[in-house]
Amino acid sequence: MRYVDLVKMFSWDETKEYFTSNGGLIRTFLRRSNDPAIIRFDKDWNRQIMSFYEVTDKALRLANWLRENGVKPGDVIAVLASKKVEQVIVLLATWIVGGVYQPLFTAFGPLAIQARIKDRKPSAMFIQEDQYEKVKDLDIKLISFPGKVGKAVSFDETLNTEPIKDVREPDLNEMAILIYTSGTTGEPKGAMVNYRLLYNTYVYMKYGIGLKEDDTFWNGADPGWAYGLYYGIIGPLMFGKPVVFLDKPFSPEDILKLLEELRITNFTFAPTAYRLIMGTVKDIGRYNLKVRRLSSAGEPLNPEVIRWFQDKLGVPVKDHYGQSEVGMVVYNGWGYEAELKPGSMGLPAPGYEVTVIDDALAVKKTSEGFCFMGYINAPERTKNAFRGEWYLTGDTARIDEDGYVWFVGRQDDVVKVSGYRVGPFEIESVLIKHPAVLESATVAFEDPVRGHIFKAFVVLKPGYKPSDELARELINFVRENYSKHVHLHEVIFVDSLPKTESGKIQRYKIRQMYSK
């Protein structure tokens, strides 16, 4: 179906009917089948499989334990873990009793954890064993897995009860998730997300990801990040597909190995993963890959990366855009026919209206899939995020004559240079075309003459060494391939770039480090 035809006929009724036919918002996830619900690989490639029947049974038992231990609708249940089957069970149990699920990254130190639980104290926190020292002094009920540690209750102990009989059906406007934004431009904010997220997820999995009945799907993102939680756990389970976890440090070769082993046909991950595969894997053809659809989200995807995968695998990577607050709202969807414009974020998602207000991308909040309730304990910040019926994303963008949305940059990163408005993404997309560049971050610094100048922080591919000559070559490469009005003032070679836990580049940290 063509995109224009889909938009004309789109109705949220189909989404509502999907949940109604499955018994409701929560019962949709509580399937009674022996099909795999979770497939997890640990660092030694040991495989763990849990069926939908097992996951449902454990979630109902845990829900009963939570209720018996005083958890009420609206209470926050936090999880500090990384790609463990228990996370899926806790999420479902939390929703069954009307609680609010809060994911936390294991990369957080004690202070970062405390900053994210001070706005609303969790009624309980589920932790993997090696995280205990970070939270042992908190006045919160702790549940540990896979075994018992310190004062924590063992996860297995919470399952020694009868399955709960009544599954609470929430109102769409109730808070389902409390998630702190990744902090690409400063301090993270606690976004309150309601159950309309499930409507957003249904539409994205069908029309963005283009999930088909015969697909084997994998979202490689960590479930501590919105994209990994919304579309790596919630999305697959919603459609009866298994959640796939690769619980080991990122490696391009491991990603390709798992794609091959599980015969993945539909894959999505962050742009960083695709850039590193492109920059470090010399012979991708030696892997017997079955992928038919590749998607990316989290940061804009460089056109060069899209073309590389098209050339090597015959499949382009389609770029998608969303935020923790609102889910995915703009994408080059796999579920309809539309021209792919490399470098663009695509077209507004079915059921959503987007526009540009004062150079910022804005999403209309009247959509039935609009799930953002505001920032917790931050009324002024919440107020500033809206302009009438429009939510302001904080991302600078433009919309072309065909309705395609083009990312320019975070508002904090976009500056005027010699009278021209420039974002770092455009320069980085030129730099990655150079054979020596693995990835880069371009940062603007104030300059008394030009207003601002750009410095590029570059990570080189294996086999290339930093030198003054290479720096000059990269500066000239940008001038010749981008625009002469944008002067790249300096190239600084670095071993790595500061990133959020979800892999997004934190340019503000670079600016702070090099402005001193």
Short mmCIF file of C-alpha atoms in Angstrom, two decimals:
data_model
loop_
_atom_site.label_atom_id
_atom_site.label_comp_id
_atom_site.label_asym_id
_atom_site.label_seq_id
_atom_site.Cartn_x
_atom_site.Cartn_y
_atom_site.Cartn_z
CA MET A 1 0.00 0.00 0.00
CA ARG A 2 1.24 3.49 -0.83
CA TYR A 3 1.88 5.85 2.06
CA VAL A 4 -0.55 8.48 0.76
CA ASP A 5 -3.34 5.90 0.55
CA LEU A 6 -2.56 4.56 4.03
CA VAL A 7 -2.74 8.01 5.59
CA LYS A 8 -6.09 8.70 3.93
CA MET A 9 -7.69 5.52 5.22
CA PHE A 10 -5.86 5.17 8.55
CA SER A 11 -8.02 4.86 11.65
CA TRP A 12 -7.12 4.08 15.24
CA ASP A 13 -10.09 1.69 15.27
CA GLU A 14 -7.90 -1.11 13.92
CA THR A 15 -5.47 -0.64 16.82
CA LYS A 16 -8.25 -0.60 19.40
CA GLU A 17 -9.82 -3.71 17.92
CA TYR A 18 -6.51 -5.58 18.17
CA PHE A 19 -6.42 -5.16 21.94
CA THR A 20 -10.15 -5.73 22.36
CA SER A 21 -9.95 -9.01 20.45
CA ASN A 22 -7.13 -10.15 22.73
CA GLY A 23 -9.05 -9.39 25.93
CA GLY A 24 -7.69 -5.93 26.72
CA LEU A 25 -4.48 -3.91 26.94
CA ILE A 26 -2.76 -6.18 29.49
CA ARG A 27 -4.26 -9.55 28.55
CA THR A 28 -2.85 -9.10 25.04
CA PHE A 29 0.57 -9.89 26.54
CA LEU A 30 -0.53 -12.85 28.68
CA ARG A 31 -0.49 -15.57 26.05
CA ARG A 32 -0.95 -19.26 26.83
CA SER A 33 1.28 -20.97 24.30
CA ASN A 34 4.50 -22.92 24.26
CA ASP A 35 5.99 -20.62 21.62
CA PRO A 36 9.16 -18.87 22.81
CA ALA A 37 8.54 -15.52 24.50
CA ILE A 38 12.18 -14.84 25.38
CA ILE A 39 15.40 -16.07 23.77
CA ARG A 40 18.47 -14.93 25.70
CA PHE A 41 22.17 -15.50 25.07
CA ASP A 42 24.70 -14.80 27.82
CA LYS A 43 28.34 -13.76 27.42
CA ASP A 44 29.36 -17.39 26.81
CA TRP A 45 26.63 -17.89 24.19
CA ASN A 46 24.58 -20.14 26.46
CA ARG A 47 20.97 -20.02 25.29
CA GLN A 48 17.97 -19.58 27.60
CA ILE A 49 14.44 -19.94 26.24
CA MET A 50 11.22 -19.19 28.10
CA SER A 51 7.77 -19.82 26.62
CA PHE A 52 4.80 -17.47 26.67
CA TYR A 53 3.08 -19.86 29.06
CA GLU A 54 6.01 -19.69 31.50
CA VAL A 55 6.31 -15.92 31.28
CA THR A 56 2.57 -15.45 31.82
CA ASP A 57 2.50 -17.84 34.78
CA LYS A 58 5.49 -16.20 36.48
CA ALA A 59 4.12 -12.69 35.85
CA LEU A 60 0.77 -13.61 37.44
CA ARG A 61 2.55 -15.11 40.47
CA LEU A 62 4.83 -12.11 40.86
CA ALA A 63 1.82 -9.78 40.55
CA ASN A 64 0.16 -11.60 43.44
CA TRP A 65 3.32 -11.22 45.53
CA LEU A 66 3.52 -7.51 44.72
CA ARG A 67 -0.08 -6.96 45.78
CA GLU A 68 0.40 -8.99 48.97
CA ASN A 69 3.39 -6.78 49.75
CA GLY A 70 1.41 -3.58 49.51
CA VAL A 71 1.99 -2.47 45.90
CA LYS A 72 -0.96 -0.34 44.77
CA PRO A 73 -2.00 1.13 41.41
CA GLY A 74 0.28 4.07 40.61
CA ASP A 75 3.23 2.74 42.64
CA VAL A 76 6.59 2.72 40.88
CA ILE A 77 8.47 -0.56 40.44
CA ALA A 78 12.10 0.00 39.40
CA VAL A 79 14.34 -2.51 37.63
CA LEU A 80 18.14 -2.32 37.61
CA ALA A 81 19.27 -5.00 35.21
CA SER A 82 20.57 -5.62 31.71
CA LYS A 83 18.89 -8.00 29.26
CA LYS A 84 17.57 -10.53 31.75
CA VAL A 85 14.38 -12.60 31.45
CA GLU A 86 13.30 -11.29 34.85
CA GLN A 87 12.86 -7.79 33.38
CA VAL A 88 10.10 -9.01 31.11
CA ILE A 89 8.32 -10.77 33.97
CA VAL A 90 8.57 -7.71 36.23
CA LEU A 91 7.20 -5.41 33.53
CA LEU A 92 4.10 -7.56 33.02
CA ALA A 93 3.55 -8.13 36.75
CA THR A 94 3.82 -4.38 37.38
CA TRP A 95 1.14 -3.65 34.80
CA ILE A 96 -1.11 -6.45 36.06
CA VAL A 97 -1.39 -4.72 39.46
CA GLY A 98 -1.57 -1.21 37.96
CA GLY A 99 1.98 -0.19 38.87
CA VAL A 100 4.39 2.06 36.94
CA TYR A 101 7.48 0.41 35.45
CA GLN A 102 10.79 2.29 35.72
CA PRO A 103 13.88 0.97 33.87
CA LEU A 104 17.38 1.78 35.14
CA PHE A 105 20.71 1.15 33.39
CA THR A 106 23.33 -1.00 35.09
CA ALA A 107 25.91 1.57 33.90
CA PHE A 108 24.50 4.05 36.45
CA GLY A 109 26.47 4.68 39.61
CA PRO A 110 24.80 5.18 43.03
CA LEU A 111 24.32 8.93 42.55
CA ALA A 112 22.78 8.53 39.10
CA ILE A 113 20.35 5.94 40.49
CA GLN A 114 19.42 8.17 43.42
CA ALA A 115 18.79 11.10 41.06
CA ARG A 116 16.28 8.96 39.14
CA ILE A 117 14.31 7.68 42.12
CA LYS A 118 14.03 10.88 44.15
CA ASP A 119 11.03 12.21 42.19
CA ARG A 120 8.91 9.22 43.13
CA LYS A 121 10.29 6.61 45.48
CA PRO A 122 9.81 3.08 44.12
CA SER A 123 7.78 0.65 46.20
CA ALA A 124 10.24 -2.06 45.18
CA MET A 125 13.41 -2.39 43.15
CA PHE A 126 14.39 -5.53 41.25
CA ILE A 127 18.15 -5.87 40.74
CA GLN A 128 20.57 -8.32 39.24
CA GLU A 129 23.01 -9.55 41.88
CA ASP A 130 26.05 -7.53 40.80
CA GLN A 131 24.15 -4.25 41.30
CA TYR A 132 23.50 -4.77 45.01
CA GLU A 133 26.35 -2.64 46.35
CA LYS A 134 24.97 0.42 44.54
CA VAL A 135 21.58 0.25 46.22
CA LYS A 136 22.02 -1.70 49.47
CA ASP A 137 21.69 1.42 51.64
CA LEU A 138 18.45 2.62 50.03
CA ASP A 139 15.28 2.42 52.10
CA ILE A 140 13.52 0.41 49.41
CA LYS A 141 12.40 -3.23 49.26
CA LEU A 142 15.01 -5.03 47.11
CA ILE A 143 14.47 -8.22 45.10
CA SER A 144 17.57 -9.82 43.55
CA PHE A 145 18.16 -12.34 40.80
CA PRO A 146 19.26 -14.87 39.77
CA GLY A 147 19.87 -15.57 43.49
CA LYS A 148 19.58 -13.89 46.88
CA VAL A 149 22.15 -11.31 47.93
CA GLY A 150 22.44 -9.32 51.16
CA LYS A 151 19.12 -8.09 52.56
CA ALA A 152 17.35 -8.53 49.25
CA VAL A 153 14.53 -11.01 48.73
CA SER A 154 15.26 -13.75 46.21
CA PHE A 155 13.31 -13.39 42.94
CA ASP A 156 12.46 -17.10 43.07
CA GLU A 157 10.85 -16.57 46.47
CA THR A 158 8.40 -14.06 45.00
CA LEU A 159 7.10 -16.76 42.66
CA ASN A 160 6.18 -19.16 45.49
CA THR A 161 2.57 -18.04 45.50
CA GLU A 162 -0.60 -18.62 43.53
CA PRO A 163 -1.17 -16.76 40.23
CA ILE A 164 -3.27 -13.64 40.69
CA LYS A 165 -6.88 -14.13 39.61
CA ASP A 166 -7.86 -10.66 38.51
CA VAL A 167 -5.91 -8.76 35.86
CA ARG A 168 -6.54 -5.06 36.20
CA GLU A 169 -7.43 -3.27 32.95
CA PRO A 170 -5.97 0.24 33.05
CA ASP A 171 -7.33 3.44 31.62
CA LEU A 172 -5.40 4.64 28.57
CA ASN A 173 -4.49 7.87 30.36
CA GLU A 174 -2.93 6.16 33.39
CA MET A 175 0.85 6.25 33.72
CA ALA A 176 2.44 3.00 32.57
CA ILE A 177 6.15 3.91 32.50
CA LEU A 178 8.43 6.42 34.20
CA ILE A 179 11.55 6.75 32.09
CA TYR A 180 14.38 9.24 32.35
CA THR A 181 15.59 10.71 29.08
CA SER A 182 19.08 9.82 27.95
CA GLY A 183 20.61 13.23 28.58
CA THR A 184 22.19 14.06 25.22
CA THR A 185 22.14 17.79 25.99
CA GLY A 186 22.13 17.96 29.78
CA GLU A 187 20.43 16.57 32.87
CA PRO A 188 17.95 13.72 32.26
CA LYS A 189 14.24 14.36 32.79
CA GLY A 190 11.65 11.95 34.17
CA ALA A 191 9.10 11.43 31.38
CA MET A 192 5.69 10.12 32.43
CA VAL A 193 4.28 7.87 29.70
CA ASN A 194 0.73 6.51 29.71
CA TYR A 195 -0.84 3.41 28.18
CA ARG A 196 -1.45 5.15 24.87
CA LEU A 197 2.14 4.05 24.25
CA LEU A 198 0.65 0.65 23.37
CA TYR A 199 -1.30 2.25 20.50
CA ASN A 200 1.91 3.92 19.31
CA THR A 201 3.77 0.61 19.57
CA TYR A 202 1.17 -1.28 17.57
CA VAL A 203 1.33 1.24 14.72
CA TYR A 204 5.14 1.39 14.73
CA MET A 205 5.65 -2.37 14.73
CA LYS A 206 3.17 -2.78 11.87
CA TYR A 207 3.99 0.21 9.67
CA GLY A 208 7.46 1.33 10.81
CA ILE A 209 9.20 -1.98 11.48
CA GLY A 210 6.88 -3.69 8.99
CA LEU A 211 6.60 -6.81 11.13
CA LYS A 212 5.20 -9.79 9.22
CA GLU A 213 3.75 -13.07 10.46
CA ASP A 214 6.73 -15.02 9.11
CA ASP A 215 9.37 -12.61 10.48
CA THR A 216 12.00 -13.50 13.02
CA PHE A 217 12.52 -10.14 14.74
CA TRP A 218 15.32 -8.72 16.87
CA ASN A 219 15.73 -5.28 18.38
CA GLY A 220 19.32 -5.11 19.66
CA ALA A 221 18.77 -2.07 21.90
CA ASP A 222 19.10 -2.32 25.67
CA PRO A 223 15.71 -2.40 27.48
CA GLY A 224 16.93 0.33 29.84
CA TRP A 225 16.52 2.69 26.85
CA ALA A 226 13.05 3.62 25.59
CA TYR A 227 13.63 2.14 22.14
CA GLY A 228 14.72 -1.20 23.60
CA LEU A 229 11.86 -1.26 26.13
CA TYR A 230 9.05 -0.03 23.88
CA TYR A 231 9.98 -1.94 20.72
CA GLY A 232 12.37 -4.63 21.98
CA ILE A 233 10.15 -6.03 24.74
CA ILE A 234 6.64 -4.55 24.47
CA GLY A 235 6.46 -4.62 20.66
CA PRO A 236 7.46 -8.24 20.05
CA LEU A 237 5.34 -9.60 22.91
CA MET A 238 2.34 -7.62 21.64
CA PHE A 239 2.55 -9.52 18.35
CA GLY A 240 3.40 -12.90 19.83
CA LYS A 241 7.07 -12.72 18.84
CA PRO A 242 9.96 -13.59 21.18
CA VAL A 243 12.05 -10.96 22.89
CA VAL A 244 15.69 -11.55 21.88
CA PHE A 245 18.48 -10.61 24.31
CA LEU A 246 22.21 -10.76 23.61
CA ASP A 247 23.57 -10.11 27.10
CA LYS A 248 27.20 -9.30 26.45
CA PRO A 249 29.28 -6.23 25.55
CA PHE A 250 28.65 -4.86 22.07
CA SER A 251 30.64 -6.36 19.22
CA PRO A 252 29.85 -6.01 15.50
CA GLU A 253 30.87 -9.63 14.94
CA ASP A 254 28.56 -10.86 17.71
CA ILE A 255 25.65 -8.95 16.19
CA LEU A 256 26.23 -10.60 12.82
CA LYS A 257 26.74 -14.00 14.43
CA LEU A 258 23.37 -13.82 16.18
CA LEU A 259 21.62 -12.53 13.07
CA GLU A 260 22.95 -15.61 11.31
CA GLU A 261 22.24 -18.08 14.12
CA LEU A 262 18.60 -17.11 14.66
CA ARG A 263 18.02 -16.43 10.96
CA ILE A 264 16.74 -12.96 11.78
CA THR A 265 14.69 -11.46 8.97
CA ASN A 266 13.78 -8.13 10.59
CA PHE A 267 16.41 -6.25 12.61
CA THR A 268 16.67 -2.86 14.25
CA PHE A 269 19.38 -1.14 16.32
CA ALA A 270 21.02 2.21 16.99
CA PRO A 271 23.02 4.04 14.27
CA THR A 272 26.22 3.48 16.25
CA ALA A 273 25.90 -0.28 15.69
CA TYR A 274 25.49 0.11 11.94
CA ARG A 275 28.40 2.58 11.72
CA LEU A 276 30.70 0.20 13.60
CA ILE A 277 29.67 -2.77 11.47
CA MET A 278 30.37 -0.71 8.34
CA GLY A 279 33.70 0.53 9.70
CA THR A 280 35.16 -2.67 11.19
CA VAL A 281 33.69 -5.73 9.44
CA LYS A 282 35.82 -6.44 6.40
CA ASP A 283 33.79 -9.28 4.89
CA ILE A 284 30.11 -9.19 5.84
CA GLY A 285 29.46 -11.65 3.02
CA ARG A 286 30.91 -14.53 5.05
CA TYR A 287 27.83 -14.44 7.28
CA ASN A 288 24.80 -16.28 5.96
CA LEU A 289 22.28 -13.51 6.68
CA LYS A 290 18.56 -13.68 5.99
CA VAL A 291 17.62 -10.07 6.82
CA ARG A 292 14.90 -8.53 4.67
CA ARG A 293 14.33 -5.34 6.68
CA LEU A 294 16.82 -3.17 8.56
CA SER A 295 15.77 -0.21 10.74
CA SER A 296 17.59 2.33 12.87
CA ALA A 297 16.58 4.79 15.61
CA GLY A 298 18.12 6.92 18.32
CA GLU A 299 20.15 9.35 16.24
CA PRO A 300 19.97 10.36 12.57
CA LEU A 301 21.48 7.77 10.28
CA ASN A 302 24.20 8.94 7.92
CA PRO A 303 23.30 8.42 4.22
CA GLU A 304 26.63 6.69 3.63
CA VAL A 305 25.65 3.94 6.09
CA ILE A 306 22.32 3.41 4.33
CA ARG A 307 24.06 3.04 0.96
CA TRP A 308 26.73 0.69 2.36
CA PHE A 309 24.18 -1.85 3.59
CA GLN A 310 22.22 -1.54 0.37
CA ASP A 311 25.41 -2.34 -1.54
CA LYS A 312 26.60 -5.18 0.71
CA LEU A 313 23.32 -6.88 1.65
CA GLY A 314 20.86 -5.56 -0.91
CA VAL A 315 18.83 -4.06 1.95
CA PRO A 316 18.89 -0.38 2.95
CA VAL A 317 18.74 0.67 6.59
CA LYS A 318 15.59 2.74 7.07
CA ASP A 319 15.90 5.61 9.53
CA HIS A 320 13.19 6.17 12.16
CA TYR A 321 12.65 9.03 14.61
CA GLY A 322 11.07 9.15 18.04
CA GLN A 323 11.61 10.12 21.66
CA SER A 324 11.16 8.57 25.09
CA GLU A 325 8.30 10.99 25.61
CA VAL A 326 6.19 10.19 22.55
CA GLY A 327 7.50 6.98 21.02
CA MET A 328 8.14 6.74 17.27
CA VAL A 329 6.42 9.48 15.29
CA VAL A 330 8.37 9.90 12.02
CA TYR A 331 9.83 7.09 9.94
CA ASN A 332 10.78 5.57 6.64
CA GLY A 333 8.35 2.73 7.16
CA TRP A 334 8.67 -0.82 5.94
CA GLY A 335 4.91 -1.33 6.16
CA TYR A 336 4.00 0.78 3.14
CA GLU A 337 5.42 1.96 -0.17
CA ALA A 338 7.21 5.31 -0.19
CA GLU A 339 10.34 6.73 -1.76
CA LEU A 340 13.42 6.38 0.46
CA LYS A 341 15.36 9.63 0.69
CA PRO A 342 18.71 8.76 2.34
CA GLY A 343 19.44 11.20 5.15
CA SER A 344 15.79 12.00 5.83
CA MET A 345 13.89 10.74 8.88
CA GLY A 346 10.99 9.88 6.63
CA LEU A 347 7.32 10.76 6.80
CA PRO A 348 4.96 11.35 9.74
CA ALA A 349 3.74 8.09 11.25
CA PRO A 350 0.18 7.08 10.38
CA GLY A 351 -2.17 8.76 12.85
CA TYR A 352 0.24 11.58 13.73
CA GLU A 353 0.59 15.19 12.64
CA VAL A 354 3.99 16.86 12.76
CA THR A 355 5.11 20.35 11.83
CA VAL A 356 7.99 22.76 12.43
CA ILE A 357 7.49 25.61 14.92
CA ASP A 358 10.34 28.13 15.23
CA ASP A 359 12.65 25.61 13.51
CA ALA A 360 11.74 22.91 16.05
CA LEU A 361 9.97 19.66 15.15
CA ALA A 362 6.57 19.51 16.85
CA VAL A 363 4.04 16.68 17.31
CA LYS A 364 0.31 17.30 17.71
CA LYS A 365 -0.86 15.97 21.06
CA THR A 366 -4.42 15.24 19.93
CA SER A 367 -3.37 11.93 18.33
CA GLU A 368 -4.87 8.89 20.07
CA GLY A 369 -1.37 7.46 20.25
CA PHE A 370 0.12 10.52 22.00
CA CYS A 371 1.41 9.08 25.29
CA PHE A 372 3.43 11.87 26.98
CA MET A 373 1.94 13.12 30.27
CA GLY A 374 4.71 15.56 31.21
CA TYR A 375 7.89 15.55 33.29
CA ILE A 376 7.55 14.34 36.84
CA ASN A 377 7.80 17.06 39.50
CA ALA A 378 8.69 19.60 36.81
CA PRO A 379 5.61 21.69 35.91
CA GLU A 380 7.61 24.54 34.37
CA ARG A 381 9.66 22.20 32.22
CA THR A 382 6.47 20.45 31.15
CA LYS A 383 4.82 23.77 30.30
CA ASN A 384 7.79 24.81 28.16
CA ALA A 385 7.56 21.54 26.20
CA PHE A 386 4.20 22.53 24.71
CA ARG A 387 2.98 25.28 22.40
CA GLY A 388 -0.80 25.04 22.52
CA GLU A 389 -1.75 21.62 21.18
CA TRP A 390 1.77 20.94 19.92
CA TYR A 391 4.56 19.13 21.76
CA LEU A 392 8.01 20.62 20.99
CA THR A 393 10.62 17.88 20.62
CA GLY A 394 13.66 20.14 21.07
CA ASP A 395 15.05 18.89 17.75
CA THR A 396 15.61 21.27 14.87
CA ALA A 397 14.23 19.98 11.58
CA ARG A 398 12.87 20.98 8.22
CA ILE A 399 10.09 19.49 6.11
CA ASP A 400 10.55 19.37 2.34
CA GLU A 401 7.98 19.86 -0.40
CA ASP A 402 7.11 16.14 -0.37
CA GLY A 403 6.44 16.11 3.37
CA TYR A 404 9.70 14.34 4.34
CA VAL A 405 11.26 15.40 7.63
CA TRP A 406 14.99 16.19 7.75
CA PHE A 407 16.87 16.30 11.04
CA VAL A 408 19.17 19.28 11.53
CA GLY A 409 20.23 18.80 15.15
CA ARG A 410 19.33 19.24 18.78
CA GLN A 411 18.39 22.89 19.32
CA ASP A 412 21.37 23.25 21.66
CA ASP A 413 23.72 22.00 18.92
CA VAL A 414 22.47 24.02 15.93
CA VAL A 415 24.21 27.38 15.46
CA LYS A 416 24.69 30.15 12.91
CA VAL A 417 27.99 30.23 11.06
CA SER A 418 28.61 33.25 8.81
CA GLY A 419 24.86 33.82 8.74
CA TYR A 420 23.98 30.20 7.87
CA ARG A 421 22.12 27.82 10.24
CA VAL A 422 24.16 24.63 10.55
CA GLY A 423 23.77 21.40 12.52
CA PRO A 424 26.52 18.87 13.33
CA PHE A 425 24.83 15.95 11.59
CA GLU A 426 25.44 17.34 8.11
CA ILE A 427 29.19 17.66 8.72
CA GLU A 428 29.42 14.24 10.37
CA SER A 429 27.66 12.70 7.36
CA VAL A 430 30.42 14.07 5.14
CA LEU A 431 33.24 12.95 7.44
CA ILE A 432 32.01 9.34 7.58
CA LYS A 433 32.48 9.13 3.81
CA HIS A 434 36.23 9.46 4.29
CA PRO A 435 37.90 6.03 4.36
CA ALA A 436 39.79 6.80 7.60
CA VAL A 437 36.79 7.84 9.72
CA LEU A 438 34.95 5.33 11.89
CA GLU A 439 32.71 7.91 13.59
CA SER A 440 32.82 11.54 14.62
CA ALA A 441 31.15 14.26 16.64
CA THR A 442 31.09 17.85 15.40
CA VAL A 443 30.76 20.52 18.09
CA ALA A 444 30.27 24.28 17.74
CA PHE A 445 32.29 26.73 19.82
CA GLU A 446 31.78 30.48 20.08
CA ASP A 447 34.03 32.64 17.92
CA PRO A 448 34.25 36.48 17.99
CA VAL A 449 34.52 36.76 14.18
CA ARG A 450 32.35 34.01 12.68
CA GLY A 451 29.92 33.72 15.60
CA HIS A 452 30.74 30.02 15.87
CA ILE A 453 33.35 27.61 14.61
CA PHE A 454 33.17 23.84 14.33
CA LYS A 455 35.63 21.32 15.70
CA ALA A 456 35.39 17.67 14.72
CA PHE A 457 36.26 14.92 17.21
CA VAL A 458 37.16 11.90 15.14
CA VAL A 459 37.58 8.20 15.91
CA LEU A 460 39.71 6.51 13.24
CA LYS A 461 39.22 3.09 11.73
CA PRO A 462 41.75 0.36 12.58
CA GLY A 463 44.92 0.82 10.52
CA TYR A 464 44.83 4.62 10.48
CA LYS A 465 46.93 6.82 12.76
CA PRO A 466 46.37 10.44 13.84
CA SER A 467 48.55 13.04 12.15
CA ASP A 468 48.53 16.74 11.28
CA GLU A 469 48.46 15.77 7.63
CA LEU A 470 45.33 13.62 8.08
CA ALA A 471 43.66 16.41 10.07
CA ARG A 472 44.24 18.89 7.22
CA GLU A 473 42.98 16.32 4.74
CA LEU A 474 39.72 15.92 6.68
CA ILE A 475 39.25 19.69 6.94
CA ASN A 476 39.65 20.01 3.17
CA PHE A 477 37.39 16.99 2.64
CA VAL A 478 34.55 18.76 4.45
CA ARG A 479 35.16 22.02 2.57
CA GLU A 480 35.09 20.28 -0.80
CA ASN A 481 32.19 17.91 -0.11
CA TYR A 482 29.90 19.98 2.06
CA SER A 483 30.08 23.74 1.77
CA LYS A 484 32.74 26.38 1.69
CA HIS A 485 30.79 28.63 4.05
CA VAL A 486 31.19 26.06 6.83
CA HIS A 487 34.77 26.15 7.98
CA LEU A 488 35.87 23.14 10.00
CA HIS A 489 38.33 24.89 12.29
CA GLU A 490 40.05 21.86 13.81
CA VAL A 491 40.08 18.07 13.82
CA ILE A 492 40.86 16.40 17.13
CA PHE A 493 41.51 12.67 17.13
CA VAL A 494 40.05 10.72 20.06
CA ASP A 495 39.87 7.08 21.05
CA SER A 496 36.14 7.21 21.76
CA LEU A 497 33.19 9.61 22.01
CA PRO A 498 31.11 10.22 25.14
CA LYS A 499 27.73 8.57 24.72
CA THR A 500 24.57 7.88 26.63
CA GLU A 501 23.79 4.33 27.72
CA SER A 502 21.73 4.00 24.54
CA GLY A 503 24.66 4.96 22.29
CA LYS A 504 23.75 8.58 21.52
CA ILE A 505 26.66 11.03 21.27
CA GLN A 506 26.76 13.59 24.09
CA ARG A 507 28.11 16.67 22.34
CA TYR A 508 27.49 18.85 25.36
CA LYS A 509 30.05 16.85 27.33
CA ILE A 510 32.65 17.40 24.60
CA ARG A 511 31.83 21.11 24.62
CA GLN A 512 32.30 21.24 28.39
CA MET A 513 35.61 19.36 28.24
CA TYR A 514 37.16 21.52 25.50
CA SER A 515 35.76 24.90 26.49
CA LYS A 516 37.92 25.10 29.58
#
